[in-house]
Coordinates of C-alpha atoms and ligand atoms in Angstrom, one line a residue:
M241 CA -31.5 6.0 3.6
S242 CA -30.8 9.1 1.8
A243 CA -30.1 8.9 -1.8
G244 CA -28.3 11.3 -4.1
D245 CA -25.1 13.2 -3.3
G246 CA -23.2 9.9 -3.5
R247 CA -24.2 9.0 -0.2
T248 CA -26.0 5.6 -1.0
A249 CA -25.3 2.2 0.4
G250 CA -24.0 1.1 -3.0
E251 CA -24.8 -2.6 -3.7
D252 CA -26.0 -3.1 -0.2
G253 CA -29.6 -3.0 0.0
P254 CA -32.1 -1.3 2.5
G255 CA -32.3 -4.6 4.5
D256 CA -28.6 -4.6 4.8
E257 CA -28.6 -1.0 6.2
T258 CA -31.3 -1.8 8.6
R259 CA -29.4 -4.7 9.9
A260 CA -26.1 -2.7 9.9
R261 CA -27.7 0.2 11.9
A262 CA -29.1 -2.4 14.6
A263 CA -25.6 -4.1 14.7
L264 CA -23.8 -0.7 15.2
V265 CA -26.2 0.3 18.0
A266 CA -26.0 -3.0 19.7
T267 CA -22.1 -2.9 19.5
A268 CA -22.0 0.8 20.7
R269 CA -24.1 -0.3 23.7
H270 CA -21.8 -3.2 24.5
L271 CA -18.6 -1.0 24.4
A272 CA -20.1 1.6 26.7
S273 CA -21.2 -1.2 29.1
Q274 CA -17.7 -2.4 29.3
G275 CA -16.3 1.1 30.1
L276 CA -14.5 1.3 26.9
S277 CA -16.1 4.7 25.6
P278 CA -15.9 7.1 28.5
G279 CA -18.4 10.1 28.2
S280 CA -19.1 10.9 24.6
S281 CA -15.8 9.4 23.3
G282 CA -15.4 6.6 20.7
N283 CA -16.9 6.0 17.3
L284 CA -17.6 3.1 15.1
S285 CA -18.3 2.5 11.4
V286 CA -19.2 -0.2 9.0
R287 CA -18.7 -0.2 5.2
L288 CA -21.8 -0.3 3.2
G289 CA -21.1 -0.7 -0.5
H290 CA -19.6 2.8 -1.5
A291 CA -20.6 4.4 1.6
L292 CA -19.9 4.1 5.5
L293 CA -22.4 4.2 8.2
L294 CA -20.9 6.0 11.3
T295 CA -21.8 7.0 14.8
P296 CA -22.8 10.7 15.0
T297 CA -21.1 13.6 16.3
G298 CA -22.1 15.0 19.7
S299 CA -23.5 11.6 21.0
A300 CA -22.5 8.9 23.3
L301 CA -22.1 5.3 22.5
R302 CA -24.4 4.2 25.4
R303 CA -27.4 6.2 24.2
V304 CA -27.0 6.3 20.3
R305 CA -30.0 5.2 18.3
P306 CA -30.2 3.5 15.0
E307 CA -31.8 6.6 13.1
E308 CA -28.9 8.8 14.5
L309 CA -26.2 7.1 12.6
A310 CA -24.9 9.0 9.7
L311 CA -24.3 7.7 6.1
A312 CA -21.2 9.4 4.6
P313 CA -19.4 8.5 1.3
L314 CA -16.2 6.5 1.5
G315 CA -14.3 9.0 -0.2
A316 CA -13.9 12.8 0.9
A317 CA -16.2 14.5 -1.3
P318 CA -15.3 18.2 -2.4
G319 CA -17.4 20.9 -0.7
P320 CA -18.0 20.9 2.9
A321 CA -15.5 20.1 5.3
P322 CA -15.4 16.5 6.9
G323 CA -17.6 16.4 9.9
A324 CA -20.0 19.1 8.5
S325 CA -21.5 16.7 5.9
G326 CA -24.2 14.2 6.9
A327 CA -26.7 12.9 4.5
A328 CA -28.8 15.8 3.4
G329 CA -30.8 16.8 6.4
G330 CA -29.5 13.7 8.4
P331 CA -27.3 13.1 11.3
R332 CA -23.8 14.6 11.0
P333 CA -21.0 12.0 11.2
S334 CA -18.3 11.9 14.1
K335 CA -15.7 14.6 13.5
E336 CA -13.3 11.4 13.3
L337 CA -14.8 10.6 10.0
P338 CA -11.4 11.2 8.2
L339 CA -9.9 8.4 10.4
H340 CA -12.4 6.0 9.4
R341 CA -12.1 6.9 5.8
A342 CA -8.3 6.7 6.0
V343 CA -8.6 3.0 7.1
Y344 CA -11.1 1.9 4.4
A345 CA -8.9 3.4 1.8
A346 CA -5.8 1.6 3.2
R347 CA -7.6 -1.6 3.8
P348 CA -9.9 -3.0 1.1
D349 CA -10.6 -5.8 3.4
A350 CA -11.9 -3.9 6.2
R351 CA -15.7 -3.8 6.8
A352 CA -15.7 -2.2 10.2
V353 CA -13.6 0.3 12.1
V354 CA -13.7 0.8 15.9
H355 CA -12.0 3.9 17.4
L356 CA -12.0 4.2 21.2
H357 CA -10.7 6.3 24.0
S358 CA -10.7 3.2 26.2
P359 CA -8.4 3.9 29.5
A360 CA -5.6 1.5 29.1
A361 CA -5.2 2.0 25.4
V362 CA -5.0 5.7 25.8
A363 CA -2.4 5.2 28.6
A364 CA -0.5 3.0 26.3
S365 CA -0.7 5.7 23.6
C366 CA 1.0 8.2 25.9
L367 CA 3.9 5.7 26.6
E368 CA 7.4 6.1 24.9
P369 CA 8.3 3.2 22.7
A370 CA 9.3 -0.1 24.4
R371 CA 12.6 -1.9 23.7
R372 CA 10.6 -4.8 21.7
P373 CA 12.6 -7.0 19.4
G374 CA 11.6 -6.2 15.8
G375 CA 9.0 -3.7 16.8
T376 CA 8.4 0.0 17.3
G377 CA 5.2 0.0 19.4
P378 CA 4.8 1.1 23.1
L379 CA 4.0 -2.3 24.4
E380 CA 6.5 -4.9 25.2
A381 CA 5.9 -8.5 23.9
L382 CA 4.4 -10.1 26.9
T383 CA 2.1 -12.9 25.9
P384 CA 2.0 -14.9 22.6
Y385 CA -1.8 -14.3 22.1
A386 CA -1.2 -10.4 22.1
V387 CA 1.8 -10.7 19.7
M388 CA -0.1 -12.8 17.2
R389 CA -3.4 -10.9 17.3
L390 CA -2.2 -7.4 17.7
G391 CA 1.2 -7.2 15.9
D392 CA 3.5 -4.5 16.6
L393 CA 0.8 -2.0 17.5
P394 CA 2.5 1.0 16.1
V395 CA 1.5 4.4 17.1
A396 CA 0.4 7.1 14.6
P397 CA 1.9 10.6 15.2
Y398 CA 0.0 13.0 17.3
A399 CA -2.3 15.4 15.5
A400 CA -5.5 17.2 16.5
P401 CA -8.6 14.8 16.6
G402 CA -10.6 15.2 13.3
S403 CA -7.5 16.8 11.4
D404 CA -6.3 15.8 8.1
A405 CA -2.9 15.4 9.6
L406 CA -4.1 12.6 11.8
A407 CA -5.8 10.8 8.9
A408 CA -2.6 11.1 7.0
G409 CA -0.7 9.4 9.8
V410 CA -3.2 6.6 10.0
A411 CA -3.3 6.3 6.2
A412 CA 0.6 5.5 6.3
L413 CA 0.4 2.7 8.7
A414 CA -3.2 1.1 8.4
G415 CA -2.5 -0.9 5.4
A416 CA 0.0 -3.1 7.1
H417 CA -1.4 -2.8 10.6
P418 CA -5.1 -3.6 11.4
V419 CA -4.5 -2.5 15.0
L420 CA -2.9 1.0 15.7
L421 CA -2.7 3.4 18.6
L422 CA -3.1 7.3 18.1
A423 CA -0.5 9.1 20.1
N424 CA -1.9 10.5 23.3
H425 CA -5.3 9.6 22.1
G426 CA -6.7 6.0 21.7
S427 CA -6.9 3.0 19.8
L428 CA -8.1 2.3 16.0
V429 CA -9.0 -1.1 14.8
A430 CA -10.1 -2.4 11.6
G431 CA -11.8 -5.9 11.0
P432 CA -13.6 -7.9 8.3
D433 CA -16.7 -7.3 10.4
L434 CA -17.9 -5.4 13.4
D435 CA -17.5 -8.4 15.9
A436 CA -13.9 -9.0 14.7
A437 CA -12.9 -5.3 15.2
V438 CA -14.5 -5.1 18.6
D439 CA -12.6 -8.4 19.6
L440 CA -9.4 -6.8 18.7
A441 CA -10.1 -3.6 20.5
E442 CA -10.9 -5.5 23.6
E443 CA -7.8 -7.5 23.3
L444 CA -5.9 -4.3 22.9
E445 CA -7.5 -2.9 25.9
A446 CA -6.6 -6.1 27.9
A447 CA -2.9 -6.1 26.5
A448 CA -2.4 -2.5 27.4
A449 CA -3.9 -2.9 31.0
L450 CA -1.5 -5.9 31.5
A451 CA 1.6 -4.0 30.4
L452 CA 0.5 -1.0 32.7
A453 CA 0.1 -3.4 35.7
L454 CA 3.7 -4.7 35.1
H455 CA 5.1 -1.3 34.7
G456 CA 7.9 -0.8 37.2
V457 CA 7.6 -4.3 38.5
P458 CA 10.2 -6.9 37.7
H459 CA 8.9 -9.2 35.0
R460 CA 9.7 -11.3 32.0
A461 CA 8.9 -10.5 28.5
L462 CA 9.2 -12.7 25.5
G463 CA 12.6 -12.9 23.8
A464 CA 13.3 -12.2 20.3
A465 CA 13.3 -15.7 19.1
A466 CA 9.9 -16.3 20.6
V467 CA 8.5 -13.2 19.0
A468 CA 10.0 -14.1 15.6
A469 CA 8.4 -17.5 15.7
L470 CA 5.1 -16.0 16.8
R471 CA 5.3 -13.4 13.9
A472 CA 6.0 -16.3 11.4
R473 CA 2.9 -18.1 12.6
R474 CA 0.7 -14.9 12.2
G475 CA 2.0 -14.5 8.5
Ligands
ZN510 ZN1 -10.8 10.2 19.4

């Protein structure tokens, strides 16, 4: 890894970084194989001490290699604009770096962040808010598992990809919501590790696909009392 300029892996050692690179690549390949990262979309990161390890700009999850992952400080550094700064001479991080930083800043418990343009989640991100008891997100409360696992699924306001405005919208929501939609864009999930974040991203995709399948079809959503009881169990 590159030392200096604050872009170090903090208390995590080189072995941890090697394992993290391998895990990120394996996860990226998995997500691509599931059709959840069309084209060159989607980016993933893990926290490594005071840095984050992130998929690079201009790559695709299906073909990214361990040495192409970018290390960046957790906090925005003065100087080059976000997205223009990889470790010196190293790969340049995804232009969505500000999103990842916003989540880690809001959630000290987060060790991994997954951002996808998966088809059903993108469709859900374009929906108007549902009439959902106690919630503001676009998906109705349809199944107990989704209510408990995904929560309200709020939508961060639309702003251009990679912009500070988008990161600010995420920062306002991420502390209370590990699972988010970005309006007209995609999903953003935080987890205590990479596998947990991927599980949530896949569950979000399934919940969004279910909601779309029922769109315009007479169906039964969970009632307010059921949702309240599930929320109480979720804590
Ligand atoms: Zn994106």
